[in-house]
Short mmCIF file of C-alpha atoms and ligand atoms in Angstrom, two decimals:
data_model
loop_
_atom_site.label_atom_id
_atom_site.label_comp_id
_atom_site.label_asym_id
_atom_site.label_seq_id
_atom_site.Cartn_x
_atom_site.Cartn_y
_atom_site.Cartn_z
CA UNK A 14 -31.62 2.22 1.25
CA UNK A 15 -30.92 3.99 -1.92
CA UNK A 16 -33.41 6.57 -2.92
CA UNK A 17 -32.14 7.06 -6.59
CA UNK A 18 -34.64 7.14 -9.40
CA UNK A 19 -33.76 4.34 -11.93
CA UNK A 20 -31.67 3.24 -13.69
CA UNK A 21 -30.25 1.51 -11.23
CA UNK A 22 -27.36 -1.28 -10.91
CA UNK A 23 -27.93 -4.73 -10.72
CA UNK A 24 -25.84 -7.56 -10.21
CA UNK A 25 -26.62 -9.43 -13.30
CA UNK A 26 -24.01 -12.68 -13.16
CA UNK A 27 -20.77 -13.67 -11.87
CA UNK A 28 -18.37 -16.26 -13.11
CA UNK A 29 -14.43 -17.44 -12.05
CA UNK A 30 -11.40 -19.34 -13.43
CA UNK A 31 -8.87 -21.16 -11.09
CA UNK A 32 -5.52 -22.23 -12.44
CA UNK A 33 -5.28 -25.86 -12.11
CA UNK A 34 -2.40 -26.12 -10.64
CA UNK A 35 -2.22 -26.81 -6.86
CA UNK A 36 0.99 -25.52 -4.76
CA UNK A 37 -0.60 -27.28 -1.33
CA UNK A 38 0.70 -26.24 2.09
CA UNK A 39 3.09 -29.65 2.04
CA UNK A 40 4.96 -28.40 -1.21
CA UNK A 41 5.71 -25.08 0.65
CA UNK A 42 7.34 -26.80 3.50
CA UNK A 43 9.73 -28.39 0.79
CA UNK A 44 10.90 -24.61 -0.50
CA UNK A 45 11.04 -22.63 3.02
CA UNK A 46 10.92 -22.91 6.65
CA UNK A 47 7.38 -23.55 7.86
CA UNK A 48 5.09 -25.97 8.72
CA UNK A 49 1.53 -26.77 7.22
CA UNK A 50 0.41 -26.69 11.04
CA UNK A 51 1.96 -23.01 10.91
CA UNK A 52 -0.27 -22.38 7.90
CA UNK A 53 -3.22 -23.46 8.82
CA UNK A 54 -2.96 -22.47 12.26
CA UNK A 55 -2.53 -18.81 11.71
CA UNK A 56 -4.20 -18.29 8.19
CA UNK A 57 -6.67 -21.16 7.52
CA UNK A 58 -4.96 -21.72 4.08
CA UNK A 59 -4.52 -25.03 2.91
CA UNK A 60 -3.56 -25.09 -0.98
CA UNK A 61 -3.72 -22.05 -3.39
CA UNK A 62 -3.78 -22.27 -7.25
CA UNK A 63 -0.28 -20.42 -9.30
CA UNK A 64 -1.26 -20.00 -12.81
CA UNK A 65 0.90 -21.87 -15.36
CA UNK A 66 4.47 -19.79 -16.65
CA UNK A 67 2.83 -18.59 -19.88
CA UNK A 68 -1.10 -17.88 -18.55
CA UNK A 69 -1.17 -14.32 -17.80
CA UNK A 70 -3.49 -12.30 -15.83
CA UNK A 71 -5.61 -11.38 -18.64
CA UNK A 72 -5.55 -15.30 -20.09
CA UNK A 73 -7.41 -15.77 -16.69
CA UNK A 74 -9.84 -12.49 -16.87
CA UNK A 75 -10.86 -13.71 -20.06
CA UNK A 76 -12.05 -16.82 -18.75
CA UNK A 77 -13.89 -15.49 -15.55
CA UNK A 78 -15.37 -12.62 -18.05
CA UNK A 79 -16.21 -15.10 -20.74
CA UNK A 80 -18.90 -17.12 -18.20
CA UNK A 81 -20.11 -14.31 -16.85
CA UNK A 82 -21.03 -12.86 -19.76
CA UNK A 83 -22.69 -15.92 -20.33
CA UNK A 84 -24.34 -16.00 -17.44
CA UNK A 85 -26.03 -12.48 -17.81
CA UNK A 86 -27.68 -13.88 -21.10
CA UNK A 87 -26.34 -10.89 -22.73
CA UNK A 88 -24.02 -11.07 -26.02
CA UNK A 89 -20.66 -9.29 -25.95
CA UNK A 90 -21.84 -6.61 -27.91
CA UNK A 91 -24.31 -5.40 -25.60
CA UNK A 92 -20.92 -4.84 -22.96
CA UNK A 93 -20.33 -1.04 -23.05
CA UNK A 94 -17.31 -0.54 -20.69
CA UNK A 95 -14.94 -3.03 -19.39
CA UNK A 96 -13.11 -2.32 -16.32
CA UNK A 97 -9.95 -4.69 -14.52
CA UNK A 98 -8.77 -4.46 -10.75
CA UNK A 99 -5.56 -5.85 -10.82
CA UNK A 100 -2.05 -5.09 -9.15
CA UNK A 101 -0.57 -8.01 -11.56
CA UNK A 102 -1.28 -6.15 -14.55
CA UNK A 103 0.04 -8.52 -17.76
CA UNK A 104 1.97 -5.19 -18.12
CA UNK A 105 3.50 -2.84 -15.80
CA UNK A 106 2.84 0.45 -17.79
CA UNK A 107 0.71 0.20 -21.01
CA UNK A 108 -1.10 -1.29 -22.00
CA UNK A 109 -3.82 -2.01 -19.26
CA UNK A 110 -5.29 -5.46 -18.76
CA UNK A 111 -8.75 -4.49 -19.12
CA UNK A 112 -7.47 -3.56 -23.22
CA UNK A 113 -6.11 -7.02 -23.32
CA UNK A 114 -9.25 -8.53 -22.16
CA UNK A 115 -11.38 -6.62 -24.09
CA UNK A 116 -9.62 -7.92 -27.30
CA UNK A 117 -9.60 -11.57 -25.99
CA UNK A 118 -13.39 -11.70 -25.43
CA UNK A 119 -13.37 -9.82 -28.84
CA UNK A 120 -15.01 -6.49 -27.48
CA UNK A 121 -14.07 -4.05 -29.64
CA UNK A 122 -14.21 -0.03 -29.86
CA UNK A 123 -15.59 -0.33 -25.99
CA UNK A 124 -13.76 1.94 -23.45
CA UNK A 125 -12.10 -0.25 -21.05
CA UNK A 126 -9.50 0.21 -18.39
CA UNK A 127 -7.73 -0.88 -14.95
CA UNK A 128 -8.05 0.14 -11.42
CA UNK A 129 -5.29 -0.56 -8.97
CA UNK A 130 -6.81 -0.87 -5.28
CA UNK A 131 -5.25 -3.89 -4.48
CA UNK A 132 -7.31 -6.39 -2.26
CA UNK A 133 -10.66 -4.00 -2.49
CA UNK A 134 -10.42 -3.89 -6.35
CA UNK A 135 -13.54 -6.20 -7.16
CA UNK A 136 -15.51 -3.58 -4.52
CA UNK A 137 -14.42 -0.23 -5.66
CA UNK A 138 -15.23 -1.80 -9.32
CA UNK A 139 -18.95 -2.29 -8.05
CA UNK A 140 -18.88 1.55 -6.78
CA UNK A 141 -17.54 2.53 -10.02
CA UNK A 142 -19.88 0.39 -12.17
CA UNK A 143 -22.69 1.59 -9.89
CA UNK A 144 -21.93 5.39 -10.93
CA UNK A 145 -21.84 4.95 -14.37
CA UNK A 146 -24.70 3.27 -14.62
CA UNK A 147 -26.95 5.32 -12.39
CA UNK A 148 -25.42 8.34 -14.44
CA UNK A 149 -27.06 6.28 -17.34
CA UNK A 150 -23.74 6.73 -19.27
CA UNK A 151 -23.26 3.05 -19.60
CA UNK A 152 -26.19 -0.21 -19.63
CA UNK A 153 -24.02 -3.08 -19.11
CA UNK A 154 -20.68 -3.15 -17.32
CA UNK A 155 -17.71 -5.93 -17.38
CA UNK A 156 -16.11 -5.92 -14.21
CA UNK A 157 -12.72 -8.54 -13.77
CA UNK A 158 -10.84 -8.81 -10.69
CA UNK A 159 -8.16 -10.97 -11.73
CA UNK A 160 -4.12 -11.46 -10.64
CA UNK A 161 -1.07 -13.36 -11.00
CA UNK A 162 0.05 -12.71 -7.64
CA UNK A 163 2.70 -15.56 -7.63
CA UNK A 164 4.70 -13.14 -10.48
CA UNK A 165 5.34 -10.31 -7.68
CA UNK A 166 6.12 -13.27 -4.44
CA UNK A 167 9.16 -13.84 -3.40
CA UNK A 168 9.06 -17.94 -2.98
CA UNK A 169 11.61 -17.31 0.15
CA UNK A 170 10.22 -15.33 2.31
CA UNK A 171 7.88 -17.41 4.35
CA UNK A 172 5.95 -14.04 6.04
CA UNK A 173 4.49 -13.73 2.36
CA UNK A 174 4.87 -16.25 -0.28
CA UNK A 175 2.46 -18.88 2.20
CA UNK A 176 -0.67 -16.21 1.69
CA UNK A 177 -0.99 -15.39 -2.09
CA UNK A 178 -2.81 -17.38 -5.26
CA UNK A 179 -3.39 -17.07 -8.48
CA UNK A 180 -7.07 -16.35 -10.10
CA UNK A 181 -9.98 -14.22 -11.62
CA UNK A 182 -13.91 -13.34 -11.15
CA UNK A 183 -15.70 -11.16 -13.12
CA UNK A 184 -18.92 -10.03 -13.28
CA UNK A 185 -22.05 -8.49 -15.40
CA UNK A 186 -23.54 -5.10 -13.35
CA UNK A 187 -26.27 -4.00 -15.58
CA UNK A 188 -29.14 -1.00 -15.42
CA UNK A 189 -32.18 -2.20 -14.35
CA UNK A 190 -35.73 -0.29 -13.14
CA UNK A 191 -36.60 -2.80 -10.53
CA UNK A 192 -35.80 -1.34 -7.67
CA UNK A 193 -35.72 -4.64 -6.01
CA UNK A 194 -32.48 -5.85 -8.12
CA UNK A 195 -30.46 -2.42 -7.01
CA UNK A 196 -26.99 -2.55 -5.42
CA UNK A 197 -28.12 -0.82 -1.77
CA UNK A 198 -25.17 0.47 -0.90
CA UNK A 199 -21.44 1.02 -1.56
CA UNK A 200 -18.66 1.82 0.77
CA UNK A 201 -14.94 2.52 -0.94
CA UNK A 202 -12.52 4.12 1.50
CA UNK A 203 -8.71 4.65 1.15
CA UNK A 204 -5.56 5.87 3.87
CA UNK A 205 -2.55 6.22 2.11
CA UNK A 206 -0.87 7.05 5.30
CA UNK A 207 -0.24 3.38 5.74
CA UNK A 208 1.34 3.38 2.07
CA UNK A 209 4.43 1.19 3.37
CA UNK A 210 2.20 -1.68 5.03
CA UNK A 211 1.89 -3.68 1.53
CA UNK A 212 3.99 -2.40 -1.41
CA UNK A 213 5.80 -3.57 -4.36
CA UNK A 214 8.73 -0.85 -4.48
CA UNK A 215 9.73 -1.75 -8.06
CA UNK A 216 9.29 -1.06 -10.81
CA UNK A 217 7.73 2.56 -10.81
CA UNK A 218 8.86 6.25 -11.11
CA UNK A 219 10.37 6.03 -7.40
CA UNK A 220 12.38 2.75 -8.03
CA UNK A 221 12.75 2.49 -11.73
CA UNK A 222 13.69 -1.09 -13.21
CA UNK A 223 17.07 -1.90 -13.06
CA UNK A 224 19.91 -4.09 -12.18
CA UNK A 225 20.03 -2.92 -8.87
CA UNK A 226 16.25 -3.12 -8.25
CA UNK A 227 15.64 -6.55 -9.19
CA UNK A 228 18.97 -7.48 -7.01
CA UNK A 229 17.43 -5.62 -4.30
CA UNK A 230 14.11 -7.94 -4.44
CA UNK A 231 12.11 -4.34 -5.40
CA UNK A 232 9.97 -6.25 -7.39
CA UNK A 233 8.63 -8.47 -4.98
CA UNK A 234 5.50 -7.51 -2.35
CA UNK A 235 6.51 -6.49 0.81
CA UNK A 236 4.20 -6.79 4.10
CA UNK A 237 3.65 -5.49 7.26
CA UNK A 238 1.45 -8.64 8.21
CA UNK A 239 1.29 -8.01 11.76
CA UNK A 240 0.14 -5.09 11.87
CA UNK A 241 -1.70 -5.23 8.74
CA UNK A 242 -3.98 -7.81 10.08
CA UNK A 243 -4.90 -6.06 13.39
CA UNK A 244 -5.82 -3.04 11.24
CA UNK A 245 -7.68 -4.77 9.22
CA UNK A 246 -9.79 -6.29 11.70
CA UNK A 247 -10.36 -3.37 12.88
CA UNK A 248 -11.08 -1.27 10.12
CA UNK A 249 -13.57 -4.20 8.72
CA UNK A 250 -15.53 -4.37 11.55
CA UNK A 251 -16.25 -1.33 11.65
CA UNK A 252 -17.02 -0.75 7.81
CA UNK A 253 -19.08 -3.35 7.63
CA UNK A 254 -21.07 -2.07 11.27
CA UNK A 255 -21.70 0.99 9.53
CA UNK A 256 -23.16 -0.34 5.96
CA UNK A 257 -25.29 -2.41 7.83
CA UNK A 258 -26.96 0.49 10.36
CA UNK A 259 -26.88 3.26 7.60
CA UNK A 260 -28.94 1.13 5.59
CA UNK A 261 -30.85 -0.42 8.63
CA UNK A 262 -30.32 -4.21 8.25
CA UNK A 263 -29.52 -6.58 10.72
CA UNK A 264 -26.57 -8.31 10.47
CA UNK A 265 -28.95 -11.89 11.04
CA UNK A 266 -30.75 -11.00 8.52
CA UNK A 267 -27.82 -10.93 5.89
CA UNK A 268 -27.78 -14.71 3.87
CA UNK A 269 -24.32 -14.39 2.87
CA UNK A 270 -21.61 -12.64 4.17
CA UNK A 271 -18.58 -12.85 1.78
CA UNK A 272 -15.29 -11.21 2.83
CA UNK A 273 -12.06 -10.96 1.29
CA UNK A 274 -10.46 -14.65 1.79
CA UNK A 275 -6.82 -13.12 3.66
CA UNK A 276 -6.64 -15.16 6.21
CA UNK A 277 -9.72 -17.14 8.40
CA UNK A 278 -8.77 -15.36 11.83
CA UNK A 279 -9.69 -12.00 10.33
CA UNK A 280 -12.93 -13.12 8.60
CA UNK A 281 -14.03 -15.16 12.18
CA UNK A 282 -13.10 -12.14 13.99
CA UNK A 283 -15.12 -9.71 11.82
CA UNK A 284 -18.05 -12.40 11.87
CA UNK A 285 -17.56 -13.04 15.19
CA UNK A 286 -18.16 -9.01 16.13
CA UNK A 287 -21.14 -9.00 13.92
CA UNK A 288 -22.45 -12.27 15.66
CA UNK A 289 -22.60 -13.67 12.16
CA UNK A 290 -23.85 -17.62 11.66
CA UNK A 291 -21.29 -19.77 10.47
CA UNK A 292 -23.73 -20.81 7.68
CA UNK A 293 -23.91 -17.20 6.93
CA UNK A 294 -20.04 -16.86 6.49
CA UNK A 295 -18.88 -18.03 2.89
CA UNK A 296 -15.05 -19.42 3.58
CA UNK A 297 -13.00 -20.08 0.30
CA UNK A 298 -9.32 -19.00 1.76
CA UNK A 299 -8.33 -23.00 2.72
CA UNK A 300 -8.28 -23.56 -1.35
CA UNK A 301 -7.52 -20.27 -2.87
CA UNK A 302 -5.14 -18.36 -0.41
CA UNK A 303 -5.52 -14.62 -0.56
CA UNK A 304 -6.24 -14.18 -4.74
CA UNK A 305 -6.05 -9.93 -4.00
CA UNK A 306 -8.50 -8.87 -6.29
CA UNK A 307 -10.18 -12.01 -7.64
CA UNK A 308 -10.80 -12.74 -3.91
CA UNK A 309 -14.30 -11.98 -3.78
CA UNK A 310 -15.64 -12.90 -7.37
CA UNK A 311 -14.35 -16.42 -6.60
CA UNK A 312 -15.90 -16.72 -3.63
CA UNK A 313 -19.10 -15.44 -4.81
CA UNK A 314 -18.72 -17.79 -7.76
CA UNK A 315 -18.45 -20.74 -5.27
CA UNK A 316 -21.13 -20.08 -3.79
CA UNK A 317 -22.96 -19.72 -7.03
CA UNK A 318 -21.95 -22.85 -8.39
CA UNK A 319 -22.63 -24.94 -5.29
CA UNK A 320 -26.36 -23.25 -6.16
CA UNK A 321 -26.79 -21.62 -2.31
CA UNK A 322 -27.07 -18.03 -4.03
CA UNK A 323 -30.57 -17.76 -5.47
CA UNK A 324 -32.04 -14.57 -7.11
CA UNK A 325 -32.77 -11.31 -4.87
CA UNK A 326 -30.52 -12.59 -1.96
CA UNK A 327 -28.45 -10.26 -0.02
CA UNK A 328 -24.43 -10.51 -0.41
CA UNK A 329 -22.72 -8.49 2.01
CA UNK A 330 -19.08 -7.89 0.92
CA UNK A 331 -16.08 -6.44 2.50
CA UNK A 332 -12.45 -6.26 1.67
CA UNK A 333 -9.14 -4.91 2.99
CA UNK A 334 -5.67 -4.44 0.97
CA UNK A 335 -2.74 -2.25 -0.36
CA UNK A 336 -2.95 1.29 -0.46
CA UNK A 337 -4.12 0.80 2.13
CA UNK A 338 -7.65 0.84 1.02
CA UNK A 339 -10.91 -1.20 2.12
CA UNK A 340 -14.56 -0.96 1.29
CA UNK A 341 -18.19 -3.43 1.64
CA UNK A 342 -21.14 -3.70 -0.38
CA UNK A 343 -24.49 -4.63 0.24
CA UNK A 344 -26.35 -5.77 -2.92
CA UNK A 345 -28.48 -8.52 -3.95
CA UNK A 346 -27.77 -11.04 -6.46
CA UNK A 347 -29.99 -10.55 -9.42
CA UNK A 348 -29.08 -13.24 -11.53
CA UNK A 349 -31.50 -14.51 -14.08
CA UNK A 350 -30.23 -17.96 -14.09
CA UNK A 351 -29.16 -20.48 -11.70
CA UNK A 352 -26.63 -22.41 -12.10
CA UNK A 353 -26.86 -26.38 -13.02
O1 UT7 B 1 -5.10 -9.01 1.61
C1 UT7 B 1 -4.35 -7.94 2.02
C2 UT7 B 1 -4.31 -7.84 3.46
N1 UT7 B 1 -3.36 -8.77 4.00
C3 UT7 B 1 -3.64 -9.37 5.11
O2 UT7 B 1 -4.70 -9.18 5.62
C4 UT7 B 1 -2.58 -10.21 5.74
C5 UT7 B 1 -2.58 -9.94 7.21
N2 UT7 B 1 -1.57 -10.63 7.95
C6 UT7 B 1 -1.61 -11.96 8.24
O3 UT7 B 1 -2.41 -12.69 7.71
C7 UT7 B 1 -0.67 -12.45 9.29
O4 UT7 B 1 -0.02 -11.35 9.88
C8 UT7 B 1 0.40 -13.47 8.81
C9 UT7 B 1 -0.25 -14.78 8.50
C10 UT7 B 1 1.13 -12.93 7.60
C11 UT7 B 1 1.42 -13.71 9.94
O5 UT7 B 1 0.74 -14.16 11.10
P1 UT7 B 1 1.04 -13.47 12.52
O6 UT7 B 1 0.23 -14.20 13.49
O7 UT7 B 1 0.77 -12.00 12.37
O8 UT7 B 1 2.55 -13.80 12.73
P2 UT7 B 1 3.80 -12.80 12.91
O9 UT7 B 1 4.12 -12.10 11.64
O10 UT7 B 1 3.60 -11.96 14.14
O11 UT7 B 1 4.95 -13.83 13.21
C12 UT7 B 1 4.92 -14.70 14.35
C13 UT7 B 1 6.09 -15.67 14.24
C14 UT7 B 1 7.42 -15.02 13.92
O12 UT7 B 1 8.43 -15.73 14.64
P3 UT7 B 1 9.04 -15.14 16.01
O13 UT7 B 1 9.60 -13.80 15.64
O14 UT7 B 1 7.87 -15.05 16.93
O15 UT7 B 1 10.04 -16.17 16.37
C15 UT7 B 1 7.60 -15.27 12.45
O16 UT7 B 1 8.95 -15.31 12.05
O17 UT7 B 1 5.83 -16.59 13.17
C16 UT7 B 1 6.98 -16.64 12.30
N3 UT7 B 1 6.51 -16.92 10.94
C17 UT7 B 1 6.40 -18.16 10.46
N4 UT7 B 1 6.63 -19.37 11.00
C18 UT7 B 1 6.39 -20.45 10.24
C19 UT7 B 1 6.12 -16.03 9.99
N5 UT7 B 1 5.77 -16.69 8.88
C20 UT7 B 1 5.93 -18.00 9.14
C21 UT7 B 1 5.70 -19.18 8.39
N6 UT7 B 1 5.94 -20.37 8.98
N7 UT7 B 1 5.25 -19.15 7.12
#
């Protein structure tokens, strides 16, 4: 349990967007060789959402950001730093999404700026959100995980194109004195020794844009699924093992367990070594796919909205992605208002 004196952080609101347009498991099995039975069998993925050809990735921040902020009961003023996880930035270089945002929600003069960790983007924002505002440098911090994954798929290759969505979360951490509202604990952890397990090759300083490049398919995500699934089940379980006895809670005793929506045989195998409920478990990966860093917001939100997250209950959160990085969380949700 954290022994900080306040301020602490508290997780003061979440909100989500979804594209509305559905590309179901059927539709796939018109544009390359698989099967729905395939799908579901081996990922649990039934439809995901692609965002329309001119909605970007900050179009759908903006909306996530917009109801949270909402949600918090704070106005947009009182926002002091915004920050985006995203690894489908609106632009490659400059400048960041979190800028973009910023100017859509019409937060001005507010330092803002992107994080690229992939799947665990939502969670290293809540580690980064948590510093700054125990530091007391900032009050009220806009956090967006949002992407545009289908702009970086490439729609043949069936070991990748099956998996990804489109989507946003975002979320309100705030200082707060109650020590019953504080985040309990953060882990963010990173190996970039598996660099090549999950990597867009192009464009960047190594593979600069050109002809070549985009005839080469550089520009598209690349996967090691295989044995980027067994690692992360791995790796997950025992994260998530460790927040739990560091901070001496039982894994019963945890309401809702929300891990990054990859695929359902790595969430039931991490639940399954925790001996996790299934009402414990919140599932969202049959109607999102894998959304990267809007994952866990969205699932979160879902929850939210169906009104089973109620003020002061425990989230437990863990995630697994490109870099390769992973991290969990254990906070509880300290929002003032429930949804209706
Ligand atoms: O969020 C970031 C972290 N990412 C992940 O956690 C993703 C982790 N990986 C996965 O979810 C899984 O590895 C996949 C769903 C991508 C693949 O499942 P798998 O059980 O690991 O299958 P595999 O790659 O070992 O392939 C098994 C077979 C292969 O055929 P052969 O060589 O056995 O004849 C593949 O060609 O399945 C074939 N296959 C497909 N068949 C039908 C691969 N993709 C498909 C497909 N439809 N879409």
């Amino acid at each position: 349990m954290s022994r900080a004196l306040p301020p602490f952080a508290a997780f003061r609101s979440i909100g989500a967007y979804a594209p509305k347009k559905i590309l179901s498991n059927a539709d796939l099995e018109k544009m390359i060789d698989t099967t729905d039975a395939w799908i579901t069998k081996r990922t649990g993925i039934k439809e995901r959402r692609i965002a329309a050809e001119d909605e970007s990735t900050s179009d759908m921040g903006a909306k996530a950001a917009t109801i949270a902020i909402e949600r918090a009961g704070i106005a947009k003023e009182e926002i002091d730093l915004v920050l985006c996880a995203t690894v489908t930035p609106d632009y490659f270089n400059m400048p960041s999404t979190a800028c973009i945002i910023s100017d859509k929600l019409g937060i001005h003069n507010v330092q803002a700026l992107d994080i690229s960790a992939a799947c665990s983007g939502f969670v290293y924002l809540l580690s980064i959100a948590k510093a700054f505002i125990e530091s007391g440098m900032k009050k009220n911090v806009l956090i967006i995980g949002a992407e545009k994954f289908s702009s970086i798929v490439d729609w043949t290759d069936r070991g990748t194109c099956i998996l990804f969505g489109d989507g946003a979360g975002a979320a309100v951490i705030s200082a707060t004195t109650d020590r019953e509202e504080a985040f309990v604990d953060v882990h963010a952890s990173a190996d970039g020794a598996y660099a090549d397990f999950l990597v867009t090759p192009a464009p960047g300083s190594v593979n600069p844009m050109s002809q070549k490049t985009l005839d080469a398919g550089l520009n598209f995500v690349q996967m090691k699924g295989n044995e980027t699934f067994k690692l992360a089940v791995k790796t997950l379980t025992k994260d998530v093992k460790e927040i739990l006895a560091q901070n001496d809670i039982q894994a019963k005793d945890i309401p809702h367990f929300i891990p990054h929506q990859a695929n359902y045989r790595i969430i039931k195998a991490v639940g399954d070594a925790l001996n996790m409920r299934e009402d414990q478990v919140v599932v969202t990966v049959h109607k999102y796919g894998n959304t990267s860093a809007a994952s866990i917001p969205m699932a979160i939100n879902d929850l939210y909205e169906s009104g089973k997250l109620k003020y002061g209950e425990l989230m437990l959160l863990d995630t697994f992605g490109g870099g390769l990085t992973w991290a969990s969380a254990l906070l509880p949700f300290a929002g003032k208002r429930v949804y209706t």
